[in-house]
Tab-separated table of C-alpha atoms in Angstrom:
chain	number	residue	atom	x	y	z
A	3	ALA	CA	14.215	4.067	-8.753
A	4	GLN	CA	10.804	4.421	-9.577
A	5	THR	CA	8.801	7.271	-7.888
A	6	VAL	CA	5.265	8.112	-7.656
A	7	THR	CA	4.150	11.727	-7.005
A	8	GLN	CA	0.582	12.746	-5.882
A	9	SER	CA	0.522	16.408	-6.046
A	10	GLN	CA	-2.591	17.068	-4.355
A	11	PRO	CA	-2.357	16.672	-0.469
A	12	GLU	CA	-6.106	17.274	0.081
A	13	MET	CA	-9.177	17.577	-2.308
A	14	SER	CA	-12.841	18.351	-1.684
A	15	VAL	CA	-15.832	17.403	-3.928
A	16	GLN	CA	-19.591	18.243	-3.246
A	17	GLU	CA	-21.741	14.761	-3.103
A	18	ALA	CA	-22.742	13.737	-6.395
A	19	GLU	CA	-20.285	15.648	-8.166
A	20	THR	CA	-17.088	14.325	-10.082
A	21	VAL	CA	-13.708	14.741	-8.682
A	22	THR	CA	-10.386	13.891	-10.247
A	23	LEU	CA	-7.024	13.000	-8.398
A	24	SER	CA	-3.597	13.458	-10.030
A	25	CYS	CA	-0.525	10.873	-9.944
A	26	THR	CA	2.597	10.828	-11.881
A	27	TYR	CA	5.385	8.401	-11.955
A	28	ASP	CA	8.794	7.724	-12.989
A	29	THR	CA	9.902	4.632	-14.458
A	30	SER	CA	12.381	3.538	-17.442
A	31	GLU	CA	10.295	0.386	-17.625
A	32	SER	CA	7.710	-0.390	-20.320
A	33	ASP	CA	5.865	-3.058	-18.756
A	34	TYR	CA	4.330	-2.392	-15.300
A	35	TYR	CA	0.927	-1.813	-13.505
A	36	LEU	CA	-0.444	1.122	-11.845
A	37	PHE	CA	-3.299	0.985	-9.061
A	38	TRP	CA	-5.250	3.455	-6.954
A	39	TYR	CA	-5.891	2.213	-3.438
A	40	LYS	CA	-8.479	3.788	-0.962
A	41	GLN	CA	-7.474	3.909	2.870
A	42	PRO	CA	-10.749	4.802	4.935
A	43	PRO	CA	-10.387	5.821	8.715
A	44	SER	CA	-10.637	1.921	9.627
A	45	ARG	CA	-6.775	2.142	8.150
A	46	GLN	CA	-7.274	-0.927	5.724
A	47	MET	CA	-6.025	-0.335	2.258
A	48	ILE	CA	-8.858	-1.082	-0.459
A	49	LEU	CA	-8.003	-1.936	-3.978
A	50	VAL	CA	-9.959	0.567	-6.229
A	51	ILE	CA	-8.638	0.014	-9.640
A	52	ARG	CA	-5.685	-1.376	-11.741
A	53	GLN	CA	-4.422	-0.566	-15.117
A	54	GLU	CA	-1.903	-2.596	-16.996
A	55	ALA	CA	0.722	-0.252	-18.886
A	56	TYR	CA	0.502	-2.428	-22.005
A	57	LYS	CA	-3.203	-1.593	-22.489
A	58	GLN	CA	-4.288	1.205	-23.992
A	59	GLN	CA	-7.913	1.259	-22.834
A	60	ASN	CA	-8.602	3.104	-19.565
A	61	ALA	CA	-9.733	0.739	-16.645
A	62	THR	CA	-13.065	1.666	-15.290
A	63	GLU	CA	-14.851	0.176	-12.134
A	64	ASN	CA	-18.345	1.373	-11.704
A	65	ARG	CA	-18.202	5.079	-10.689
A	66	PHE	CA	-14.136	4.825	-10.806
A	67	SER	CA	-12.101	5.473	-13.957
A	68	VAL	CA	-8.666	6.421	-14.745
A	69	ASN	CA	-6.975	8.652	-17.359
A	70	PHE	CA	-3.990	6.619	-18.250
A	71	GLN	CA	-1.225	8.843	-20.097
A	72	LYS	CA	1.734	6.504	-20.792
A	73	ALA	CA	3.719	8.896	-22.780
A	74	ALA	CA	3.240	11.580	-20.143
A	75	LYS	CA	3.478	9.011	-17.196
A	76	SER	CA	0.140	9.978	-15.665
A	77	PHE	CA	-2.358	8.086	-14.117
A	78	SER	CA	-5.216	10.059	-12.680
A	79	LEU	CA	-8.426	8.644	-11.050
A	80	LYS	CA	-11.761	10.041	-11.888
A	81	ILE	CA	-14.882	9.666	-9.219
A	82	SER	CA	-18.158	10.110	-10.832
A	83	ASP	CA	-21.216	10.719	-8.518
A	84	SER	CA	-19.314	11.200	-5.380
A	85	GLN	CA	-20.624	9.663	-2.426
A	86	LEU	CA	-19.802	10.168	1.300
A	87	GLY	CA	-18.258	6.961	1.774
A	88	ASP	CA	-15.810	8.035	-0.768
A	89	ALA	CA	-14.167	10.199	1.744
A	90	ALA	CA	-10.860	8.650	2.586
A	91	MET	CA	-6.945	8.808	1.463
A	92	TYR	CA	-6.367	7.575	-1.959
A	93	PHE	CA	-2.992	6.511	-2.660
A	94	CYS	CA	-1.347	5.890	-6.323
A	95	ALA	CA	0.868	2.900	-6.813
A	96	TYR	CA	3.276	1.300	-9.148
A	97	THR	CA	4.904	-1.844	-9.636
A	98	ASN	CA	6.941	-3.846	-12.055
A	99	ALA	CA	9.647	-6.466	-11.248
A	100	GLY	CA	9.982	-8.013	-7.665
A	101	ASN	CA	6.154	-7.836	-6.868
A	102	MET	CA	6.880	-4.615	-4.846
A	103	LEU	CA	4.248	-1.740	-4.612
A	104	THR	CA	5.803	1.980	-4.569
A	105	PHE	CA	3.472	4.393	-3.525
A	106	GLY	CA	2.637	8.017	-3.729
A	107	GLY	CA	2.330	10.379	-0.662
A	108	GLY	CA	-1.440	10.322	-0.920
A	109	THR	CA	-4.454	12.664	-1.424
A	110	ARG	CA	-7.086	13.258	1.327
A	111	LEU	CA	-10.532	13.470	-0.293
A	112	MET	CA	-13.317	15.196	1.418
A	113	VAL	CA	-16.869	14.975	0.279
A	114	LYS	CA	-19.204	17.539	1.456
A	115	PRO	CA	-22.931	16.700	1.754
B	201	GLU	CA	-12.683	-16.197	3.142
B	202	ALA	CA	-10.793	-14.386	6.151
B	203	GLY	CA	-8.706	-11.511	4.957
B	204	VAL	CA	-5.315	-10.458	6.182
B	205	THR	CA	-5.099	-10.410	9.937
B	206	GLN	CA	-2.552	-8.353	11.987
B	207	SER	CA	-1.819	-8.507	15.659
B	208	PRO	CA	-1.857	-6.543	17.990
B	209	THR	CA	-4.049	-3.684	16.893
B	210	HIS	CA	-2.163	-1.360	19.051
B	211	LEU	CA	1.098	-1.643	20.967
B	212	ILE	CA	2.890	0.776	23.178
B	213	LYS	CA	6.529	0.355	23.769
B	214	THR	CA	9.372	2.187	25.550
B	215	ARG	CA	12.404	3.496	23.788
B	216	GLY	CA	14.777	0.965	23.644
B	217	GLN	CA	12.714	-1.863	23.759
B	218	GLN	CA	11.689	-4.502	21.317
B	219	ALA	CA	8.612	-4.826	19.506
B	220	THR	CA	7.104	-7.888	17.559
B	221	LEU	CA	4.373	-7.580	15.072
B	222	ARG	CA	2.317	-10.382	13.347
B	223	CYS	CA	0.624	-10.956	10.316
B	224	SER	CA	-1.370	-13.854	9.043
B	225	PRO	CA	-1.916	-13.734	5.026
B	226	ILE	CA	-4.910	-14.703	3.344
B	227	SER	CA	-5.248	-18.597	2.864
B	228	GLY	CA	-3.158	-19.901	-0.155
B	229	HIS	CA	-1.176	-16.466	-0.408
B	230	THR	CA	2.490	-17.391	-0.197
B	231	SER	CA	4.052	-13.693	-0.082
B	232	VAL	CA	4.023	-11.365	2.681
B	233	TYR	CA	4.813	-7.536	2.486
B	234	TRP	CA	5.385	-4.861	5.247
B	235	TYR	CA	5.157	-1.258	5.141
B	236	GLN	CA	5.652	1.526	7.325
B	237	GLN	CA	3.087	4.448	7.370
B	238	ALA	CA	4.480	7.073	9.510
B	239	LEU	CA	2.385	10.351	9.867
B	240	GLY	CA	2.824	12.506	6.898
B	241	LEU	CA	5.198	10.160	5.076
B	242	GLY	CA	3.301	7.894	3.074
B	243	LEU	CA	3.841	3.992	2.740
B	244	GLN	CA	7.493	3.095	2.885
B	245	PHE	CA	8.212	-0.480	1.823
B	246	LEU	CA	10.139	-2.636	4.643
B	247	LEU	CA	10.482	-6.151	3.786
B	248	TRP	CA	9.100	-9.050	1.309
B	249	TYR	CA	8.989	-12.582	2.336
B	250	ASP	CA	8.188	-15.363	-0.043
B	251	GLU	CA	8.095	-19.265	0.404
B	252	GLY	CA	9.801	-18.350	3.757
B	253	GLU	CA	12.572	-16.350	2.074
B	254	GLU	CA	13.486	-12.912	2.466
B	255	ARG	CA	13.135	-11.546	-1.052
B	256	ASN	CA	13.612	-7.780	-0.870
B	257	ARG	CA	14.094	-5.169	1.721
B	258	GLY	CA	13.613	-1.412	1.760
B	259	ASN	CA	15.945	1.250	3.197
B	260	PHE	CA	15.485	0.530	6.995
B	261	PRO	CA	18.219	-0.277	9.381
B	262	PRO	CA	19.134	-3.645	10.222
B	263	ARG	CA	17.246	-3.300	13.610
B	264	PHE	CA	13.754	-3.995	11.625
B	265	SER	CA	13.621	-7.774	10.781
B	266	GLY	CA	11.427	-10.486	10.503
B	267	ARG	CA	10.785	-13.944	9.151
B	268	GLN	CA	7.964	-16.063	7.396
B	269	PHE	CA	6.901	-19.322	9.094
B	270	PRO	CA	5.968	-22.647	7.254
B	271	ASN	CA	2.449	-21.602	7.106
B	272	TYR	CA	3.310	-18.237	5.656
B	273	SER	CA	2.349	-16.233	8.499
B	274	SER	CA	4.998	-13.550	9.332
B	275	GLU	CA	6.590	-11.702	12.235
B	276	LEU	CA	7.981	-8.071	12.063
B	277	ASN	CA	10.514	-7.452	14.876
B	278	VAL	CA	11.967	-4.141	15.575
B	279	ASN	CA	14.630	-4.004	18.097
B	280	ALA	CA	16.093	-0.705	20.080
B	281	LEU	CA	13.103	1.061	19.479
B	282	GLU	CA	13.471	4.922	18.846
B	283	LEU	CA	10.706	7.618	18.963
B	284	GLU	CA	10.698	7.779	15.246
B	285	ASP	CA	9.510	4.232	14.817
B	286	SER	CA	6.007	5.279	15.906
B	287	ALA	CA	3.975	4.571	12.994
B	288	LEU	CA	1.318	2.356	11.589
B	289	TYR	CA	2.606	-0.919	10.379
B	290	LEU	CA	0.741	-2.678	7.419
B	291	CYS	CA	0.882	-5.934	6.025
B	292	ALA	CA	-0.187	-7.365	2.824
B	293	SER	CA	-0.295	-10.696	1.038
B	294	SER	CA	-0.398	-11.820	-2.275
B	295	TRP	CA	0.154	-15.049	-4.266
B	296	GLY	CA	1.984	-16.078	-7.441
B	297	GLU	CA	2.000	-13.310	-10.350
B	298	THR	CA	0.564	-10.578	-8.320
B	299	ARG	CA	1.546	-7.422	-10.291
B	300	ALA	CA	-1.981	-7.396	-12.123
B	301	ASP	CA	-3.856	-8.199	-8.774
B	302	GLY	CA	-2.285	-5.853	-6.422
B	303	TYR	CA	-2.037	-6.824	-2.929
B	304	THR	CA	-4.418	-7.325	-0.067
B	305	PHE	CA	-3.915	-5.442	3.067
B	306	GLY	CA	-4.587	-5.885	6.851
B	307	SER	CA	-5.769	-3.206	9.039
B	308	GLY	CA	-2.390	-2.578	10.477
B	309	THR	CA	-0.680	-2.472	13.802
B	310	ARG	CA	-0.326	1.195	15.408
B	311	LEU	CA	3.087	1.161	17.155
B	312	THR	CA	3.626	4.024	19.785
B	313	VAL	CA	6.955	4.556	21.181
B	314	VAL	CA	7.372	6.557	24.232
């Protein structure tokens, strides 16, 4: 079974600074997709960024980028120029066959003004 | 375009009762997924419905069940409620080959069992 691990229960960053959230996963598959979701206090899960395992280029969405290391099974999220609105729970997720997302335990990000 | 809608927002039940949670997917989405988010335990996969059929089930007892209607909306039923069933229940929807797109989530139903 696939597992997703987020080793940082909480992270803190100063406004305008950069922070990196870690995620590792375990799979024997070669074709899969990885995602980062954001869950603000409103509870709704919002897709932040996605990465296809067969693509070597790291995905980027505005201030959000990933460092995808397939051999190491690592998928970290970098948030640049952090804003107060970035404060939320962040979940790393994995899927391959069956369209079922497997989530990590989450990292709570706090942004200090 | 309306997003994924869940009702009710909050639900309080007594131990032993039954709870029914509802989810309406985004128009055009045929798959509905249910996740349980208990405090401190992350998101646990419950059920996946597609085209009216149950496609996959997580490691939950049979008292967790559901169905998908012809309009692709879905119900999650939890029978014989236990205190540990208290959690946020999230519904998500998708269409077709979703692995690249991820899912679209609703805002959840907060179930409290007393």
